[in-house]
Amino acid sequence: MINVGIVGGTGYTGVELLRLLAQHPQVNVKAITSRSETGVKVCDMYPNLRGHYDTLAFSEPDAKALGAMDAVFFATPHGVAHALAGELLANGTRVIDLSADFRLRDADEWSRWYDQPHGAPELLEEAVYGLPEMHREKIKTARLIAVPGCYPTAVQLGYLPLLEAGLIDPNQLIADCKSGVTGAGRGAKVASLLAEASESMKAYGAGGHRHLPEIRQGLGDMQPNPVGLTFVPHLTPMIRGIHATLYSTLTAEPEDLQALFEQRYANEPFVDVMPAGSHPETRSVKGNNTCRIAVHRPGNGNTVVVLSVIDNLVKGASGQAIQNLNLMFGFDEHMGLNAPALMP
Ligand SMILES: NC(=O)c1ccc[n+]([C@@H]2O[C@H](COP(=O)([O-])OP(=O)(O)OC[C@H]3O[C@@H](n4cnc5c(N)ncnc54)[C@H](OP(=O)(O)O)[C@@H]3O)[C@@H](O)[C@H]2O)c1
């Protein structure tokens, strides 16, 4: 049994960590922070957690208390983990950061995209990018994990088999992605209001979104050539879910694309390659840590279309964070992540 802390427990990824960890047989959530809700009991704010965390209450983030934990999750805006991670690591506490603070290896590039200096460049070298399908062995011994973003997870898992096999042109990739509204967090914003977001759909960040350099870096690690990626995210009127439609151009004649995907992910517990001809739905992964994928070659032409769906709060954030924790502490990778998706 290990003790864990969560910094940022009132946000959507924080409460999703609580929901999933309630079923984890080896984890005791000992500390949970919120500056705005200090003293409030977790189950008073989130009644779905009644019966699971009856005494746990939000507290101010305190490095000493967090440093007594075996592991701490940061479910906070960027910049917060920069400030605290070094002290926690020095105390022997492992850090799993759901924000973008340690995802980019280049501190200058991070500063350009996030409009502020990098707060902990000295930790970048040891940070491990927590995409288990790419970095499982490194994750097992890591002290500091950068959990991938939601769009980056759906896009990278969709392109991975094709890029590793050298079958497509890495310089001509197009990722057309849709997200549910929880992707923007729980803070009040006009764009997230019911009357603004429902019954409508819009693209955003077409000229350059913060997830672009992260996805480019990840796709670059899968093969040796420069990556050219057009990434256009869209806001859609659903609560959870990411749908990525991924286009690429074949440079070699593949033997069997379906078999390629099935073989690459045969031993991956959280990637489900659907039967040929399928169109995965975001609702099929709601509340669940699976990335569901289908591969198509329309008209047997030059273009491959991969459809990849995840729940942004689970495989796109808190579920993947727990998958990393399981690997780091030698637990079964499924622990806390076994429940099937909600349907309908
Ligand atoms: N939402 C998604 O689908 C998703 C997916 C992947 C990754 N992420 C990333 O995960 C992180 C959390 O996202 P979210 O959607 O859960 O955010 P959120 O709903 O906005 O919640 C943010 C949480 O952080 C706390 N917080 C804010 N500023 C803080 C500070 N300076 N120090 C300590 N705590 C602070 C807030 O509580 P108090 O202000 O009360 O302290 C709140 O509990 C973000 O970096 C986000 O980019 C989100």
Short mmCIF file of C-alpha atoms and ligand atoms in Angstrom, two decimals:
data_model
loop_
_atom_site.label_atom_id
_atom_site.label_comp_id
_atom_site.label_asym_id
_atom_site.label_seq_id
_atom_site.Cartn_x
_atom_site.Cartn_y
_atom_site.Cartn_z
CA MET A 1 0.00 0.00 0.00
CA ILE A 2 1.36 3.45 -0.89
CA ASN A 3 0.31 6.95 0.20
CA VAL A 4 -0.30 9.53 -2.52
CA GLY A 5 -1.10 13.22 -2.67
CA ILE A 6 -2.96 15.17 -5.35
CA VAL A 7 -2.22 18.85 -5.97
CA GLY A 8 -5.22 20.47 -7.66
CA GLY A 9 -7.97 18.19 -6.36
CA THR A 10 -10.97 20.32 -7.33
CA GLY A 11 -10.30 20.36 -11.08
CA TYR A 12 -11.61 17.86 -13.61
CA THR A 13 -8.45 15.76 -13.77
CA GLY A 14 -8.07 15.91 -9.97
CA VAL A 15 -11.54 14.57 -9.29
CA GLU A 16 -11.07 11.96 -12.01
CA LEU A 17 -7.93 10.76 -10.19
CA LEU A 18 -10.04 10.42 -7.04
CA ARG A 19 -12.78 8.49 -8.87
CA LEU A 20 -10.31 6.01 -10.38
CA LEU A 21 -8.10 5.68 -7.27
CA ALA A 22 -11.18 4.82 -5.16
CA GLN A 23 -10.98 1.39 -6.85
CA HIS A 24 -7.18 1.01 -6.57
CA PRO A 25 -6.30 -1.71 -4.05
CA GLN A 26 -2.75 -0.45 -3.41
CA VAL A 27 -3.27 3.32 -3.12
CA ASN A 28 -4.33 5.43 -0.16
CA VAL A 29 -5.06 9.09 -1.06
CA LYS A 30 -3.67 10.87 1.99
CA ALA A 31 -3.49 14.51 0.86
CA ILE A 32 -5.48 16.56 -1.61
CA THR A 33 -5.02 20.26 -2.17
CA SER A 34 -7.15 23.20 -3.18
CA ARG A 35 -6.38 26.77 -2.23
CA SER A 36 -9.98 27.87 -2.81
CA GLU A 37 -11.72 24.97 -0.99
CA THR A 38 -9.38 24.41 1.97
CA GLY A 39 -11.21 22.66 4.81
CA VAL A 40 -14.08 21.41 2.62
CA LYS A 41 -14.60 17.64 2.63
CA VAL A 42 -14.02 16.06 -0.76
CA CYS A 43 -17.34 14.18 -0.66
CA ASP A 44 -19.25 17.37 0.22
CA MET A 45 -18.03 18.92 -3.01
CA TYR A 46 -18.26 15.71 -5.07
CA PRO A 47 -21.16 13.58 -3.75
CA ASN A 48 -20.29 10.80 -6.25
CA LEU A 49 -17.35 10.11 -3.91
CA ARG A 50 -19.48 9.66 -0.76
CA GLY A 51 -18.67 6.34 0.81
CA HIS A 52 -15.17 6.36 -0.67
CA TYR A 53 -13.41 9.35 0.92
CA ASP A 54 -15.59 10.22 3.90
CA THR A 55 -12.91 11.97 5.99
CA LEU A 56 -10.57 13.38 3.31
CA ALA A 57 -10.67 17.21 3.07
CA PHE A 58 -8.95 19.72 0.80
CA SER A 59 -5.88 21.44 2.25
CA GLU A 60 -3.42 24.15 1.16
CA PRO A 61 -0.53 22.82 -0.96
CA ASP A 62 2.31 22.26 1.54
CA ALA A 63 5.66 20.90 0.38
CA LYS A 64 6.39 19.27 3.74
CA ALA A 65 3.12 17.33 3.90
CA LEU A 66 3.36 16.36 0.22
CA GLY A 67 7.00 15.33 0.71
CA ALA A 68 5.84 12.63 3.16
CA MET A 69 3.93 10.86 0.35
CA ASP A 70 5.28 8.04 -1.82
CA ALA A 71 3.98 9.82 -4.91
CA VAL A 72 2.31 13.12 -5.74
CA PHE A 73 0.13 13.86 -8.77
CA PHE A 74 0.04 17.43 -10.08
CA ALA A 75 -3.39 18.09 -11.63
CA THR A 76 -2.65 21.82 -11.89
CA PRO A 77 -2.12 24.50 -14.54
CA HIS A 78 1.37 24.73 -16.04
CA GLY A 79 4.03 26.29 -13.84
CA VAL A 80 2.84 24.79 -10.53
CA ALA A 81 4.83 21.54 -10.75
CA HIS A 82 7.92 23.54 -11.79
CA ALA A 83 7.84 25.24 -8.39
CA LEU A 84 7.37 22.14 -6.19
CA ALA A 85 8.70 19.08 -8.02
CA GLY A 86 12.39 19.59 -7.12
CA GLU A 87 11.71 19.71 -3.38
CA LEU A 88 9.48 16.64 -3.50
CA LEU A 89 12.00 14.63 -5.50
CA ALA A 90 14.73 15.59 -3.00
CA ASN A 91 12.53 14.09 -0.27
CA GLY A 92 12.26 10.82 -2.19
CA THR A 93 8.67 11.44 -3.37
CA ARG A 94 7.93 10.45 -6.95
CA VAL A 95 6.16 13.04 -9.07
CA ILE A 96 3.54 12.43 -11.76
CA ASP A 97 2.72 15.70 -13.50
CA LEU A 98 -0.43 15.93 -15.62
CA SER A 99 0.42 19.44 -16.82
CA ALA A 100 2.74 20.40 -19.67
CA ASP A 101 5.62 21.42 -17.36
CA PHE A 102 8.01 18.58 -18.23
CA ARG A 103 6.69 17.35 -21.59
CA LEU A 104 9.00 19.30 -23.90
CA ARG A 105 12.68 18.42 -23.65
CA ASP A 106 13.77 21.90 -24.79
CA ALA A 107 13.26 24.56 -22.09
CA ASP A 108 13.51 27.43 -24.62
CA GLU A 109 10.82 25.90 -26.80
CA TRP A 110 8.63 25.46 -23.70
CA SER A 111 9.10 29.16 -22.85
CA ARG A 112 8.10 30.22 -26.35
CA TRP A 113 4.86 28.21 -26.29
CA TYR A 114 3.91 28.94 -22.68
CA ASP A 115 4.96 32.63 -22.61
CA GLN A 116 7.03 32.36 -19.43
CA PRO A 117 10.50 31.16 -18.43
CA HIS A 118 10.82 27.43 -17.72
CA GLY A 119 10.75 27.08 -13.94
CA ALA A 120 12.82 23.90 -13.54
CA PRO A 121 15.10 23.26 -16.53
CA GLU A 122 17.48 21.28 -14.29
CA LEU A 123 14.83 18.53 -13.97
CA LEU A 124 14.18 18.10 -17.69
CA GLU A 125 16.88 15.52 -18.23
CA GLU A 126 15.41 13.04 -15.82
CA ALA A 127 11.75 13.62 -16.73
CA VAL A 128 10.26 10.64 -18.58
CA TYR A 129 7.45 11.15 -21.10
CA GLY A 130 4.70 8.93 -19.75
CA LEU A 131 3.36 7.26 -22.88
CA PRO A 132 3.65 3.58 -21.84
CA GLU A 133 3.24 2.31 -25.41
CA MET A 134 6.53 4.08 -26.25
CA HIS A 135 8.48 4.32 -22.98
CA ARG A 136 7.29 1.52 -20.67
CA GLU A 137 10.77 0.42 -19.51
CA LYS A 138 11.93 3.98 -18.68
CA ILE A 139 8.69 4.68 -16.81
CA LYS A 140 9.31 1.72 -14.49
CA THR A 141 12.38 3.39 -12.96
CA ALA A 142 11.37 7.05 -13.34
CA ARG A 143 11.10 9.51 -10.45
CA LEU A 144 9.46 12.25 -12.52
CA ILE A 145 6.78 11.59 -15.13
CA ALA A 146 5.37 14.05 -17.66
CA VAL A 147 1.95 12.63 -18.47
CA PRO A 148 1.20 13.28 -22.18
CA GLY A 149 -1.54 15.72 -23.15
CA CYS A 150 -4.94 14.51 -24.35
CA TYR A 151 -4.61 15.38 -28.04
CA PRO A 152 -0.96 14.19 -28.08
CA THR A 153 -2.00 10.77 -26.71
CA ALA A 154 -4.72 10.20 -29.33
CA VAL A 155 -2.51 11.42 -32.19
CA GLN A 156 0.69 9.61 -31.24
CA LEU A 157 -1.01 6.26 -30.66
CA GLY A 158 -2.72 6.59 -34.05
CA TYR A 159 0.46 7.28 -36.02
CA LEU A 160 2.85 5.03 -34.03
CA PRO A 161 2.56 1.75 -36.01
CA LEU A 162 2.79 3.53 -39.38
CA LEU A 163 5.81 5.67 -38.46
CA GLU A 164 7.73 2.84 -36.77
CA ALA A 165 7.21 0.69 -39.87
CA GLY A 166 8.45 3.53 -42.15
CA LEU A 167 5.33 3.27 -44.32
CA ILE A 168 4.23 6.93 -44.44
CA ASP A 169 5.77 10.32 -45.19
CA PRO A 170 6.44 11.91 -41.74
CA ASN A 171 6.58 15.32 -43.40
CA GLN A 172 2.96 15.26 -44.59
CA LEU A 173 0.82 14.47 -41.57
CA ILE A 174 -2.58 16.00 -40.86
CA ALA A 175 -4.30 15.57 -37.50
CA ASP A 176 -7.89 16.81 -37.44
CA CYS A 177 -8.98 16.52 -33.80
CA LYS A 178 -12.15 17.14 -31.79
CA SER A 179 -12.39 17.58 -28.03
CA GLY A 180 -15.14 17.71 -25.44
CA VAL A 181 -15.52 20.80 -23.25
CA THR A 182 -13.85 19.34 -20.12
CA GLY A 183 -10.57 19.57 -22.05
CA ALA A 184 -10.52 23.25 -21.07
CA GLY A 185 -10.71 22.54 -17.32
CA ARG A 186 -13.31 23.45 -14.71
CA GLY A 187 -12.56 27.15 -14.38
CA ALA A 188 -15.36 29.45 -15.58
CA LYS A 189 -14.81 30.63 -19.16
CA VAL A 190 -17.30 32.19 -21.56
CA ALA A 191 -16.39 29.71 -24.33
CA SER A 192 -17.36 26.80 -22.06
CA LEU A 193 -20.85 28.10 -21.21
CA LEU A 194 -23.77 25.90 -22.28
CA ALA A 195 -25.16 28.59 -24.58
CA GLU A 196 -21.76 29.07 -26.24
CA ALA A 197 -20.55 25.49 -26.61
CA SER A 198 -23.71 23.43 -27.20
CA GLU A 199 -25.23 22.88 -30.66
CA SER A 200 -22.14 24.37 -32.27
CA MET A 201 -18.64 23.36 -33.23
CA LYS A 202 -15.54 25.38 -33.95
CA ALA A 203 -11.86 25.02 -34.68
CA TYR A 204 -9.31 26.84 -32.57
CA GLY A 205 -5.53 27.17 -32.50
CA ALA A 206 -5.31 26.39 -36.23
CA GLY A 207 -2.25 28.62 -36.54
CA GLY A 208 -0.39 26.81 -33.76
CA HIS A 209 -1.65 25.09 -30.61
CA ARG A 210 0.49 24.32 -27.52
CA HIS A 211 0.15 20.60 -28.14
CA LEU A 212 1.80 20.92 -31.56
CA PRO A 213 5.45 20.90 -30.35
CA GLU A 214 4.68 18.01 -27.97
CA ILE A 215 3.14 15.89 -30.73
CA ARG A 216 5.98 16.76 -33.12
CA GLN A 217 8.56 15.74 -30.51
CA GLY A 218 6.78 12.43 -29.88
CA LEU A 219 6.37 11.57 -33.59
CA GLY A 220 10.04 12.50 -34.10
CA ASP A 221 11.01 9.87 -31.50
CA MET A 222 9.25 7.16 -33.54
CA GLN A 223 11.41 7.50 -36.67
CA PRO A 224 14.55 9.37 -37.82
CA ASN A 225 13.19 12.00 -40.26
CA PRO A 226 11.87 15.54 -39.69
CA VAL A 227 8.16 15.74 -38.88
CA GLY A 228 5.77 18.02 -40.77
CA LEU A 229 2.42 18.09 -38.99
CA THR A 230 -0.72 20.16 -39.48
CA PHE A 231 -2.73 19.91 -36.27
CA VAL A 232 -6.17 21.52 -36.03
CA PRO A 233 -8.15 21.05 -32.80
CA HIS A 234 -11.91 21.64 -32.56
CA LEU A 235 -14.24 22.22 -29.64
CA THR A 236 -17.34 20.01 -29.82
CA PRO A 237 -20.51 19.97 -27.70
CA MET A 238 -19.73 16.90 -25.61
CA ILE A 239 -18.51 16.69 -22.03
CA ARG A 240 -15.70 14.14 -22.45
CA GLY A 241 -13.87 12.67 -25.40
CA ILE A 242 -11.22 13.20 -28.05
CA HIS A 243 -11.71 12.07 -31.63
CA ALA A 244 -8.61 12.26 -33.86
CA THR A 245 -8.88 11.74 -37.62
CA LEU A 246 -5.31 11.26 -38.80
CA TYR A 247 -4.29 11.51 -42.46
CA SER A 248 -0.98 10.37 -43.94
CA THR A 249 0.50 9.49 -47.31
CA LEU A 250 1.94 6.06 -48.03
CA THR A 251 5.54 5.94 -49.24
CA ALA A 252 5.71 2.15 -49.52
CA GLU A 253 3.18 -0.53 -50.33
CA PRO A 254 2.03 -2.01 -47.01
CA GLU A 255 1.38 -5.73 -46.73
CA ASP A 256 -1.62 -5.50 -44.44
CA LEU A 257 -2.35 -2.31 -42.46
CA GLN A 258 -4.89 -4.00 -40.22
CA ALA A 259 -2.38 -6.71 -39.25
CA LEU A 260 0.32 -4.07 -38.67
CA PHE A 261 -1.85 -2.27 -36.10
CA GLU A 262 -3.04 -5.50 -34.48
CA GLN A 263 0.51 -6.79 -34.10
CA ARG A 264 1.94 -3.50 -32.77
CA TYR A 265 -0.70 -3.29 -30.07
CA ALA A 266 -1.19 -7.01 -29.38
CA ASN A 267 0.37 -6.73 -25.90
CA GLU A 268 -0.87 -3.25 -25.04
CA PRO A 269 -3.52 -3.44 -22.33
CA PHE A 270 -5.04 -0.05 -23.16
CA VAL A 271 -5.03 0.11 -26.95
CA ASP A 272 -7.87 -1.64 -28.76
CA VAL A 273 -7.52 -2.07 -32.52
CA MET A 274 -11.03 -2.45 -33.86
CA PRO A 275 -11.98 -4.83 -36.70
CA ALA A 276 -11.33 -3.63 -40.27
CA GLY A 277 -13.92 -1.11 -41.46
CA SER A 278 -14.79 0.16 -37.95
CA HIS A 279 -15.49 3.72 -36.89
CA PRO A 280 -14.77 4.05 -33.13
CA GLU A 281 -17.02 6.33 -31.09
CA THR A 282 -15.88 8.56 -28.24
CA ARG A 283 -18.72 7.20 -26.08
CA SER A 284 -17.15 3.73 -26.29
CA VAL A 285 -14.26 4.96 -24.10
CA LYS A 286 -16.17 7.24 -21.72
CA GLY A 287 -14.72 6.84 -18.23
CA ASN A 288 -12.27 4.17 -19.44
CA ASN A 289 -8.50 4.15 -20.06
CA THR A 290 -8.64 2.63 -23.55
CA CYS A 291 -7.55 4.23 -26.82
CA ARG A 292 -9.74 2.69 -29.50
CA ILE A 293 -8.29 2.76 -33.03
CA ALA A 294 -9.38 1.88 -36.57
CA VAL A 295 -7.25 2.06 -39.73
CA HIS A 296 -8.64 2.73 -43.22
CA ARG A 297 -7.22 3.02 -46.74
CA PRO A 298 -9.99 4.72 -48.73
CA GLY A 299 -10.32 3.40 -52.29
CA ASN A 300 -7.06 1.50 -51.81
CA GLY A 301 -5.30 4.78 -52.64
CA ASN A 302 -2.24 6.53 -51.25
CA THR A 303 -3.88 7.99 -48.17
CA VAL A 304 -4.15 6.19 -44.85
CA VAL A 305 -6.84 7.40 -42.45
CA VAL A 306 -6.55 6.41 -38.79
CA LEU A 307 -9.41 7.06 -36.38
CA SER A 308 -8.35 7.26 -32.73
CA VAL A 309 -10.61 7.94 -29.74
CA ILE A 310 -9.90 8.40 -26.04
CA ASP A 311 -11.56 9.92 -22.99
CA ASN A 312 -9.58 13.14 -22.47
CA LEU A 313 -9.86 12.81 -18.68
CA VAL A 314 -8.83 9.13 -18.57
CA LYS A 315 -6.32 7.89 -21.20
CA GLY A 316 -5.82 11.60 -21.98
CA ALA A 317 -4.93 12.50 -18.36
CA SER A 318 -5.79 10.80 -15.03
CA GLY A 319 -6.08 7.18 -16.22
CA GLN A 320 -2.76 7.40 -18.04
CA ALA A 321 -1.26 9.01 -14.90
CA ILE A 322 -2.40 5.98 -12.85
CA GLN A 323 -1.10 3.60 -15.54
CA ASN A 324 2.28 5.31 -15.05
CA LEU A 325 2.02 5.03 -11.25
CA ASN A 326 1.29 1.30 -11.59
CA LEU A 327 4.40 0.82 -13.72
CA MET A 328 6.59 2.93 -11.39
CA PHE A 329 5.57 0.98 -8.28
CA GLY A 330 5.51 -2.49 -9.86
CA PHE A 331 1.72 -2.88 -9.57
CA ASP A 332 -0.40 -4.66 -12.16
CA GLU A 333 -0.83 -2.11 -14.96
CA HIS A 334 -4.64 -2.49 -14.82
CA MET A 335 -5.05 -1.59 -11.14
CA GLY A 336 -7.72 1.10 -10.69
CA LEU A 337 -8.37 1.02 -14.44
CA ASN A 338 -10.49 -2.08 -14.88
CA ALA A 339 -14.01 -0.65 -15.16
CA PRO A 340 -15.50 -0.78 -18.68
CA ALA A 341 -16.65 2.43 -20.36
CA LEU A 342 -20.10 3.87 -19.71
CA MET A 343 -22.71 3.13 -22.39
CA PRO A 344 -24.83 4.87 -23.50
N1 LIG B 1 -8.94 18.68 -18.71
C1 LIG B 1 -8.34 17.82 -19.51
O1 LIG B 1 -8.96 17.13 -20.32
C2 LIG B 1 -6.85 17.63 -19.42
C3 LIG B 1 -6.27 16.57 -20.14
C4 LIG B 1 -4.88 16.40 -20.07
C5 LIG B 1 -4.11 17.26 -19.29
N2 LIG B 1 -4.70 18.28 -18.64
C6 LIG B 1 -3.83 19.15 -17.83
O2 LIG B 1 -4.00 18.80 -16.46
C7 LIG B 1 -3.90 19.97 -15.65
C8 LIG B 1 -5.17 20.11 -14.82
O3 LIG B 1 -6.27 20.26 -15.73
P1 LIG B 1 -7.78 20.40 -15.23
O4 LIG B 1 -8.61 20.40 -16.45
O5 LIG B 1 -8.05 19.40 -14.15
O6 LIG B 1 -7.72 21.88 -14.60
P2 LIG B 1 -8.77 22.64 -13.72
O7 LIG B 1 -10.10 21.94 -13.82
O8 LIG B 1 -8.69 24.07 -14.13
O9 LIG B 1 -8.21 22.47 -12.23
C9 LIG B 1 -7.02 23.05 -11.79
C10 LIG B 1 -6.74 22.66 -10.34
O10 LIG B 1 -5.47 23.20 -9.97
C11 LIG B 1 -5.60 23.98 -8.75
N3 LIG B 1 -4.67 25.12 -8.89
C12 LIG B 1 -4.76 26.16 -9.76
N4 LIG B 1 -3.70 26.99 -9.64
C13 LIG B 1 -2.92 26.46 -8.66
C14 LIG B 1 -1.71 26.87 -8.04
N5 LIG B 1 -1.05 27.98 -8.45
N6 LIG B 1 -1.19 26.10 -7.06
C15 LIG B 1 -1.83 24.98 -6.63
N7 LIG B 1 -2.99 24.54 -7.18
C16 LIG B 1 -3.54 25.27 -8.18
C17 LIG B 1 -7.07 24.37 -8.68
O11 LIG B 1 -7.50 24.46 -7.34
P3 LIG B 1 -7.29 25.77 -6.44
O12 LIG B 1 -7.24 26.95 -7.38
O13 LIG B 1 -8.47 25.79 -5.51
O14 LIG B 1 -6.00 25.55 -5.70
C18 LIG B 1 -7.76 23.18 -9.35
O15 LIG B 1 -8.02 22.16 -8.39
C19 LIG B 1 -3.64 21.15 -16.60
O16 LIG B 1 -2.29 21.42 -16.70
C20 LIG B 1 -4.18 20.63 -17.93
O17 LIG B 1 -3.55 21.23 -19.05
C21 LIG B 1 -6.05 18.47 -18.65
#
